Amino acid sequence: SLPLFLFVACNDLVASGRDRKPNALVQVAVIDPHKQHLVSHACTEIVEANKDPLFLTGVTFPSEYPASPETLVKLTVYDAKDKSQESVSKQLFSFLGSATFSVADLLRAKDERLTLSLRSSDGVCTAGTVVVSRLKMGEMEEVDVDHITTDIPSHKCPMVCESASHACIDRENNPLTGPVFKNPVCKVYRFQTVDSKWMLVREQMEECTLSFSVPKQLLSLYIQEDMSRVQDLRELGELSPHWDNLRKEVMTRYGGIISSYQETLAELDKITGRSFKPSCCKAQKSLEFIPINLHTQRMRVTCPRKTDAFYDIVTVGAPAAHFQGFKCGGLQREKNTFTAYQCIYYSPEHTAKAQEVLSTMSLLQPLITSLADQLLQAAQEHSSPGLRDALKNLSDKTEQFVHTLKDELVKSALLALHAARPGYVSKNQKQTPVTAVCGTLPLKHQDSIPHHKEYDEEEWDRVWANVAKCLNCVIAMVDKLQEEDNSKQEPVPDQQLADVITSHNPGDWREQLRPPVTRLKECVMEVVEKAKKAMTFVLLQEAACSIPQGFLLQQRRDVVFSQALAALACGFVMRLYAGMQDKGFLRQLHLVGLVAQFESLLSTYSEEIGMLEDMEVGISDLQRVVFQITEAKTDDLSDLQPLVCGRRDHFTVEVPLPRLVFQTLPEEIKEGKPLRVFPVLFNVGINEQQTIAERFGDISLQERINQRNFEMLEAYYKSLSEKVPLECLPCFQTQTDIKELLETLGQNVVTKKRKNVEILWIAGTICRRLNGIRFTSCKSAKDRTSMSVTLEQCALLRDEHQLSKDFFIRALDCMRREGCRIENVQKNIRCRKYAFNILQLMAFPKCYRPPEGTYGKVDS
């Protein structure tokens, strides 16, 4: 069943002081008749100075709530002495009366409304009645607008519904939210439109199990990768003493990282039941890989005679290495510093190439082996079409393999490795001592690699060329077999046909193909063995000359990337579930990919500069990630959890779907096509530290980030418009052309304007228009993020659903005072106040300021 929403109104209330109108609020108590004690409660907002208050909040009873028709609901009306919700907890109110009804009473009401007389504490009827209206999501009540708007003062008035102890989740409209989203919090509002109608708005905030599962999977992969590197170093064989000492030191460093990651993983495995990391734990070492305060939030809007609309956003603390601190800045600065001072035989470009070669080999070698086996299987089945298809795939991958290894880097690295063997003495020059290799003066590439003229420099060329020759032998054999097969199709005498059948049976093809295919696989393995040692030696030189800075930099990058990937995986799954029935979205997904727009509110001052530098690199590293949709083994929740595989330079996130859902997807997605995500980051600081940075500091980091990511967003749109019809994109009431929005964004990016939050608004609008994934971040995704999310939601209600101008500020204050975001604050710091001080409030752009009474004196 769907969750039940109740809205309350009162008539003819009499205040404790007869000379004034009451400041009314209603407390709701739900009593289980069998247990006779309070099960849950909620409270409306306070409507000031009104004897006939209509509460624009609601009370939510979730579908999972164990209510029966006999369950009692008690409404108690109070007269508050001030408009602050604190008056309730401090008992600064007067009792005006109460009314009790059963759920059955409301269900029997023909017009889904129940009018009850208020009674005093001794059971005597007092002046006043209370009206309860029942409403389901997807329905709108027709109400007397004139009556509702009468005597409602223009002051800020919260309009929210408190959820029951188990907040609601719409299982009917979100059937796939079970596997990764949990602990929902639901808030419901009703706001007036410009044509005096009423819209029903529901916020739903949830935690995501990927907060912990993705980092734990990544830690396991990091450990496996580093253990594999240690093994590769061992397999280099004998080295001269100085190279052997360097190898031992590098292996010791890797051992330290492995031990640290194993310890962290063991600590995370001890944690059960948690699915988010509160902001107060952001600098806790055992949780440094976990994203801060990761939540999803969906706003659902129901309007009269309109289709329901959904708006999703993911909120997460800025991916940053808080435990490691920011004394030396963040990743971007550390990367630049490290690159400037490292001194190795090979340039950073060469070491990056070595990583690429190793990665390509690790992907292609098992693939070539598998395709070779498929070719033999097709031969076993005597299938000419199967043989052609398998040969084409094998040829493509083998040619790609050969092309990757046809590189001078591999050849020169083999020479360098040969020179590092024990007993080697160059005839042309003395061996370069280790102190020179890692000294302060960089060595030129051509002077640093010792050459041994007795070494067969042509050996490597012959080895990788043999792969191509073996492939040609396989192709020639397949051609021969197919020619023989074609000749058998020609008419021949019966006796001659019998001889052909006897001499050629289906097993002959496999037997004839086996020798060249086996030789091909052997040659590929020989190439892999040699190239792997050469590239490992290149990386040994890089690692040896980067101790300890390089290893510390990698650990920091691992931490930041883990937080960023957990957030991205959460957003991708949420977006996928929401777009499962949208053919245009699915077409866009497999043809181009999705844009993931990260909105950051960090300042460019003090520690937050380091956080932003971390976040920039972490978001950029997400370009190395692809997603794949797979069919789940079963519909069990454990089999629907996303899985991460790969290594640091390339990760794949597999998202399993139930069989029936999976079968509805396009063939390209079902076949496992990698799905790309294009991450972009826009940052505009809004607090008082940004004021200092703009007046006395440096904001070039923010300007560079915004300019670079605008260019990336523009390139994505160009690619999208070339491959996907724009009709596939969602329709909005605001019909501004996306190209025009991009032009406006580009102008704002280069405009020198303080706290230009229009950059964030336009970027967010473009993201939604492009079917993208929206993320909002500040330091902890708690206070500034709350201001941004609520502002965005109200702007969507205004622009897309005709929210009345008179209701905009009231709706904004309502969502900030009593909505999901204040519940997020409560979850994080156990206090229902945003951590803003007076100085911050003065520095904030006006639209980001919280309502009076919702902020404390704690610095954010």
Tab-separated table of C-alpha atoms in Angstrom, residues 445-721:
chain	number	residue	atom	x	y	z
A	445	HIS	CA	67.284	10.079	-21.648
A	446	GLN	CA	69.806	9.198	-24.341
A	447	ASP	CA	72.791	9.582	-21.961
A	448	SER	CA	71.288	7.777	-18.991
A	449	ILE	CA	70.562	4.345	-20.484
A	450	PRO	CA	73.793	2.325	-20.761
A	451	HIS	CA	74.118	0.494	-24.068
A	452	HIS	CA	75.836	-2.894	-24.453
A	453	LYS	CA	76.910	-3.370	-28.041
A	454	GLU	CA	77.061	-7.125	-27.557
A	455	TYR	CA	73.358	-7.145	-26.637
A	456	ASP	CA	71.171	-8.249	-29.544
A	457	GLU	CA	69.098	-5.113	-30.068
A	458	GLU	CA	67.080	-6.790	-32.788
A	459	GLU	CA	65.853	-9.595	-30.531
A	460	TRP	CA	62.809	-7.681	-29.279
A	461	ASP	CA	61.779	-6.770	-32.829
A	462	ARG	CA	61.862	-10.441	-33.790
A	463	VAL	CA	59.879	-11.491	-30.710
A	464	TRP	CA	56.898	-9.174	-31.181
A	465	ALA	CA	57.029	-9.601	-34.982
A	466	ASN	CA	56.592	-13.350	-34.443
A	467	VAL	CA	53.131	-12.635	-33.016
A	468	ALA	CA	52.052	-11.068	-36.307
A	469	LYS	CA	53.585	-13.952	-38.270
A	470	CYS	CA	51.730	-16.521	-36.151
A	471	LEU	CA	48.495	-14.628	-36.681
A	472	ASN	CA	49.072	-14.737	-40.445
A	473	CYS	CA	49.563	-18.506	-40.204
A	474	VAL	CA	46.235	-18.830	-38.377
A	475	ILE	CA	44.490	-16.679	-41.000
A	476	ALA	CA	46.026	-18.736	-43.828
A	477	MET	CA	44.885	-21.982	-42.234
A	478	VAL	CA	41.321	-20.703	-41.795
A	479	ASP	CA	41.261	-19.580	-45.448
A	480	LYS	CA	42.462	-23.014	-46.513
A	481	LEU	CA	39.802	-24.794	-44.465
A	482	GLN	CA	37.047	-22.592	-45.849
A	483	GLU	CA	38.254	-23.132	-49.419
A	484	GLU	CA	38.111	-26.881	-48.871
A	485	ASP	CA	34.646	-26.509	-47.393
A	486	ASN	CA	33.491	-24.520	-50.451
A	487	SER	CA	34.900	-27.127	-52.822
A	488	LYS	CA	32.885	-29.802	-51.027
A	489	GLN	CA	29.713	-27.888	-51.829
A	490	GLU	CA	30.224	-28.473	-55.594
A	491	PRO	CA	28.289	-31.422	-57.170
A	492	VAL	CA	30.364	-34.621	-57.335
A	493	PRO	CA	29.581	-38.277	-58.172
A	494	ASP	CA	28.158	-40.359	-55.347
A	495	GLN	CA	31.239	-42.538	-54.894
A	496	GLN	CA	33.550	-39.483	-54.897
A	497	LEU	CA	31.269	-37.736	-52.329
A	498	ALA	CA	31.497	-40.773	-50.054
A	499	ASP	CA	35.294	-40.596	-50.233
A	500	VAL	CA	35.265	-36.886	-49.312
A	501	ILE	CA	32.992	-37.468	-46.300
A	502	THR	CA	35.201	-40.323	-45.148
A	503	SER	CA	38.422	-38.335	-45.443
A	504	HIS	CA	37.043	-35.096	-43.913
A	505	ASN	CA	35.219	-35.258	-40.621
A	506	PRO	CA	34.352	-32.232	-38.389
A	507	GLY	CA	37.265	-32.941	-36.054
A	508	ASP	CA	39.860	-32.322	-38.788
A	509	TRP	CA	39.381	-28.532	-38.692
A	510	ARG	CA	40.232	-28.302	-35.026
A	511	GLU	CA	43.258	-30.567	-35.387
A	512	GLN	CA	44.599	-28.587	-38.331
A	513	LEU	CA	44.091	-25.263	-36.556
A	514	ARG	CA	45.518	-26.328	-33.206
A	515	PRO	CA	49.280	-26.014	-34.063
A	516	PRO	CA	49.241	-22.417	-35.404
A	517	VAL	CA	46.796	-21.285	-32.672
A	518	THR	CA	48.974	-22.862	-29.965
A	519	ARG	CA	52.058	-21.201	-31.441
A	520	LEU	CA	50.247	-17.843	-31.454
A	521	LYS	CA	49.365	-18.149	-27.777
A	522	GLU	CA	52.944	-19.142	-26.936
A	523	CYS	CA	54.359	-16.145	-28.793
A	524	VAL	CA	51.941	-13.798	-27.040
A	525	MET	CA	53.004	-15.191	-23.657
A	526	GLU	CA	56.692	-14.782	-24.563
A	527	VAL	CA	56.112	-11.156	-25.538
A	528	VAL	CA	54.136	-10.475	-22.378
A	529	GLU	CA	56.879	-11.945	-20.191
A	530	LYS	CA	59.626	-9.809	-21.742
A	531	ALA	CA	57.584	-6.599	-21.977
A	532	LYS	CA	56.266	-6.999	-18.438
A	533	LYS	CA	59.805	-7.183	-17.030
A	534	ALA	CA	60.896	-4.183	-19.086
A	535	MET	CA	57.962	-2.025	-17.977
A	536	THR	CA	58.341	-3.167	-14.374
A	537	PHE	CA	61.957	-2.024	-14.483
A	538	VAL	CA	60.856	1.393	-15.751
A	539	LEU	CA	58.397	1.685	-12.875
A	540	LEU	CA	61.059	0.490	-10.413
A	541	GLN	CA	63.212	3.441	-11.429
A	542	GLU	CA	60.301	5.827	-10.974
A	543	ALA	CA	59.400	4.367	-7.575
A	544	ALA	CA	63.008	4.325	-6.375
A	545	CYS	CA	63.474	7.999	-7.123
A	546	SER	CA	60.124	9.057	-5.689
A	547	ILE	CA	60.534	7.648	-2.181
A	548	PRO	CA	58.753	8.684	-0.035
A	549	GLN	CA	56.839	11.486	-1.813
A	550	GLY	CA	55.531	9.316	-4.638
A	551	PHE	CA	54.107	6.703	-2.309
A	552	LEU	CA	52.473	9.310	-0.057
A	553	LEU	CA	50.984	10.974	-3.123
A	554	GLN	CA	49.570	7.636	-4.328
A	555	GLN	CA	48.015	6.920	-0.930
A	556	ARG	CA	46.365	10.339	-0.881
A	557	ARG	CA	45.072	9.811	-4.401
A	558	ASP	CA	43.687	6.390	-3.431
A	559	VAL	CA	41.758	7.918	-0.514
A	560	VAL	CA	40.262	10.768	-2.572
A	561	PHE	CA	39.382	8.536	-5.517
A	562	SER	CA	37.639	6.053	-3.213
A	563	GLN	CA	35.325	8.751	-1.886
A	564	ALA	CA	34.662	10.123	-5.367
A	565	LEU	CA	33.908	6.709	-6.895
A	566	ALA	CA	31.493	5.764	-4.106
A	567	ALA	CA	29.548	8.978	-4.785
A	568	LEU	CA	29.607	8.466	-8.566
A	569	ALA	CA	28.455	4.842	-8.297
A	570	CYS	CA	25.609	5.953	-6.035
A	571	GLY	CA	24.550	8.658	-8.497
A	572	PHE	CA	24.824	6.341	-11.500
A	573	VAL	CA	22.656	3.659	-9.890
A	574	MET	CA	20.067	6.237	-8.838
A	575	ARG	CA	19.969	7.742	-12.338
A	576	LEU	CA	19.804	4.319	-13.984
A	577	TYR	CA	16.870	3.234	-11.835
A	578	ALA	CA	15.031	6.489	-12.559
A	579	GLY	CA	15.542	6.192	-16.325
A	580	MET	CA	14.842	2.492	-16.792
A	581	GLN	CA	11.652	3.148	-18.781
A	582	ASP	CA	13.056	6.067	-20.780
A	583	LYS	CA	14.200	4.768	-24.182
A	584	GLY	CA	15.796	8.095	-25.081
A	585	PHE	CA	17.866	8.062	-21.895
A	586	LEU	CA	18.995	4.464	-22.479
A	587	ARG	CA	19.975	5.327	-26.045
A	588	GLN	CA	22.010	8.265	-24.807
A	589	LEU	CA	23.577	6.057	-22.143
A	590	HIS	CA	25.091	3.509	-24.518
A	591	LEU	CA	25.812	5.807	-27.478
A	592	VAL	CA	27.512	8.670	-25.626
A	593	GLY	CA	27.410	8.252	-21.858
A	594	LEU	CA	26.259	10.510	-19.042
A	595	VAL	CA	27.546	13.784	-17.721
A	596	ALA	CA	28.085	13.856	-13.945
A	597	GLN	CA	28.088	17.438	-12.710
A	598	PHE	CA	29.675	18.106	-9.338
A	599	GLU	CA	28.754	21.407	-7.703
A	600	SER	CA	31.215	22.547	-5.030
A	601	LEU	CA	30.798	25.382	-2.535
A	602	LEU	CA	34.331	25.281	-1.112
A	603	SER	CA	36.226	28.501	-0.610
A	604	THR	CA	39.676	29.170	-2.039
A	605	TYR	CA	41.127	30.083	1.328
A	606	SER	CA	43.095	28.221	3.999
A	607	GLU	CA	42.461	24.443	4.306
A	608	GLU	CA	39.595	24.469	1.852
A	609	ILE	CA	42.075	25.225	-0.929
A	610	GLY	CA	43.647	21.851	-0.216
A	611	MET	CA	40.221	20.203	-0.166
A	612	LEU	CA	39.380	21.721	-3.538
A	613	GLU	CA	42.744	20.606	-4.950
A	614	ASP	CA	41.997	17.085	-3.729
A	615	MET	CA	38.495	17.195	-5.142
A	616	GLU	CA	39.665	18.428	-8.549
A	617	VAL	CA	42.021	15.470	-9.008
A	618	GLY	CA	39.539	12.975	-7.543
A	619	ILE	CA	36.763	14.068	-9.908
A	620	SER	CA	39.159	14.085	-12.867
A	621	ASP	CA	40.284	10.527	-12.020
A	622	LEU	CA	36.691	9.361	-12.469
A	623	GLN	CA	37.327	9.554	-16.214
A	624	ARG	CA	39.133	6.220	-15.764
A	625	VAL	CA	35.870	4.540	-14.741
A	626	VAL	CA	33.320	2.795	-16.940
A	627	PHE	CA	30.073	1.086	-15.976
A	628	GLN	CA	28.601	-2.176	-17.217
A	629	ILE	CA	25.049	-3.449	-16.738
A	630	THR	CA	24.865	-7.162	-16.002
A	631	GLU	CA	22.107	-9.667	-15.307
A	632	ALA	CA	21.981	-10.614	-11.632
A	633	LYS	CA	22.330	-14.293	-10.771
A	634	THR	CA	19.224	-14.081	-8.580
A	635	ASP	CA	16.849	-11.375	-7.398
A	636	ASP	CA	18.332	-11.610	-3.907
A	637	LEU	CA	19.500	-8.228	-2.585
A	638	SER	CA	23.056	-9.508	-2.122
A	639	ASP	CA	23.254	-10.291	-5.853
A	640	LEU	CA	22.088	-6.789	-6.793
A	641	GLN	CA	25.047	-4.980	-5.211
A	642	PRO	CA	27.347	-3.183	-7.697
A	643	LEU	CA	30.797	-4.746	-8.089
A	644	VAL	CA	34.094	-2.968	-8.790
A	645	CYS	CA	36.932	-4.589	-10.747
A	646	GLY	CA	40.130	-3.435	-12.440
A	647	ARG	CA	43.229	-1.549	-11.377
A	648	ARG	CA	44.180	2.050	-10.616
A	649	ASP	CA	44.378	3.177	-14.207
A	650	HIS	CA	41.077	1.572	-15.241
A	651	PHE	CA	38.121	0.509	-13.100
A	652	THR	CA	34.820	-1.027	-14.158
A	653	VAL	CA	31.700	-0.870	-11.997
A	654	GLU	CA	29.273	-3.680	-12.768
A	655	VAL	CA	25.640	-2.918	-11.909
A	656	PRO	CA	23.513	-6.098	-11.705
A	657	LEU	CA	19.803	-5.864	-12.487
A	658	PRO	CA	17.031	-8.430	-11.939
A	659	ARG	CA	16.494	-10.692	-14.944
A	660	LEU	CA	13.095	-9.286	-15.933
A	661	VAL	CA	14.402	-5.721	-15.801
A	662	PHE	CA	17.632	-6.603	-17.593
A	663	GLN	CA	15.715	-8.151	-20.502
A	664	THR	CA	14.021	-4.814	-21.271
A	665	LEU	CA	17.331	-3.025	-21.949
A	666	PRO	CA	18.766	-2.271	-25.423
A	667	GLU	CA	20.928	-5.039	-26.902
A	668	GLU	CA	24.088	-2.913	-26.750
A	669	ILE	CA	23.742	-2.565	-22.989
A	670	LYS	CA	22.810	-6.225	-22.481
A	671	GLU	CA	25.908	-7.259	-24.440
A	672	GLY	CA	28.066	-5.546	-21.828
A	673	LYS	CA	29.094	-2.406	-23.698
A	674	PRO	CA	31.155	-0.150	-21.389
A	675	LEU	CA	29.114	2.901	-20.399
A	676	ARG	CA	31.074	6.111	-19.949
A	677	VAL	CA	30.555	8.930	-17.481
A	678	PHE	CA	31.917	12.433	-18.092
A	679	PRO	CA	32.624	14.121	-14.736
A	680	VAL	CA	32.732	17.925	-14.570
A	681	LEU	CA	33.324	20.146	-11.550
A	682	PHE	CA	32.209	23.731	-10.963
A	683	ASN	CA	33.133	25.580	-7.789
A	684	VAL	CA	31.932	28.874	-6.326
A	685	GLY	CA	32.811	29.684	-2.709
A	686	ILE	CA	30.019	31.411	-0.807
A	687	ASN	CA	31.165	31.810	2.806
A	688	GLU	CA	33.144	34.480	4.615
A	689	GLN	CA	36.462	32.787	3.803
A	690	GLN	CA	35.714	33.250	0.104
A	691	THR	CA	35.135	36.953	0.802
A	692	ILE	CA	38.669	37.149	2.225
A	693	ALA	CA	40.069	35.192	-0.735
A	694	GLU	CA	38.403	37.482	-3.273
A	695	ARG	CA	39.538	40.684	-1.578
A	696	PHE	CA	43.009	39.765	-0.353
A	697	GLY	CA	43.848	36.299	-1.679
A	698	ASP	CA	43.923	34.264	-4.851
A	699	ILE	CA	40.944	32.718	-6.638
A	700	SER	CA	42.842	31.527	-9.703
A	701	LEU	CA	42.295	27.875	-8.707
A	702	GLN	CA	38.518	28.328	-8.872
A	703	GLU	CA	38.732	30.239	-12.145
A	704	ARG	CA	40.927	27.574	-13.759
A	705	ILE	CA	38.652	24.731	-12.593
A	706	ASN	CA	35.514	26.427	-13.900
A	707	GLN	CA	37.075	27.316	-17.249
A	708	ARG	CA	38.526	23.841	-17.831
A	709	ASN	CA	35.335	22.030	-16.889
A	710	PHE	CA	33.186	24.366	-18.966
A	711	GLU	CA	35.242	23.306	-21.994
A	712	MET	CA	34.689	19.644	-21.071
A	713	LEU	CA	30.933	20.176	-20.684
A	714	GLU	CA	30.825	21.961	-24.037
A	715	ALA	CA	32.709	19.070	-25.684
A	716	TYR	CA	30.265	16.570	-24.176
A	717	TYR	CA	27.288	18.469	-25.565
A	718	LYS	CA	28.908	18.598	-29.003
A	719	SER	CA	29.455	14.830	-28.956
A	720	LEU	CA	25.915	14.239	-27.700
A	721	SER	CA	24.292	16.425	-30.359
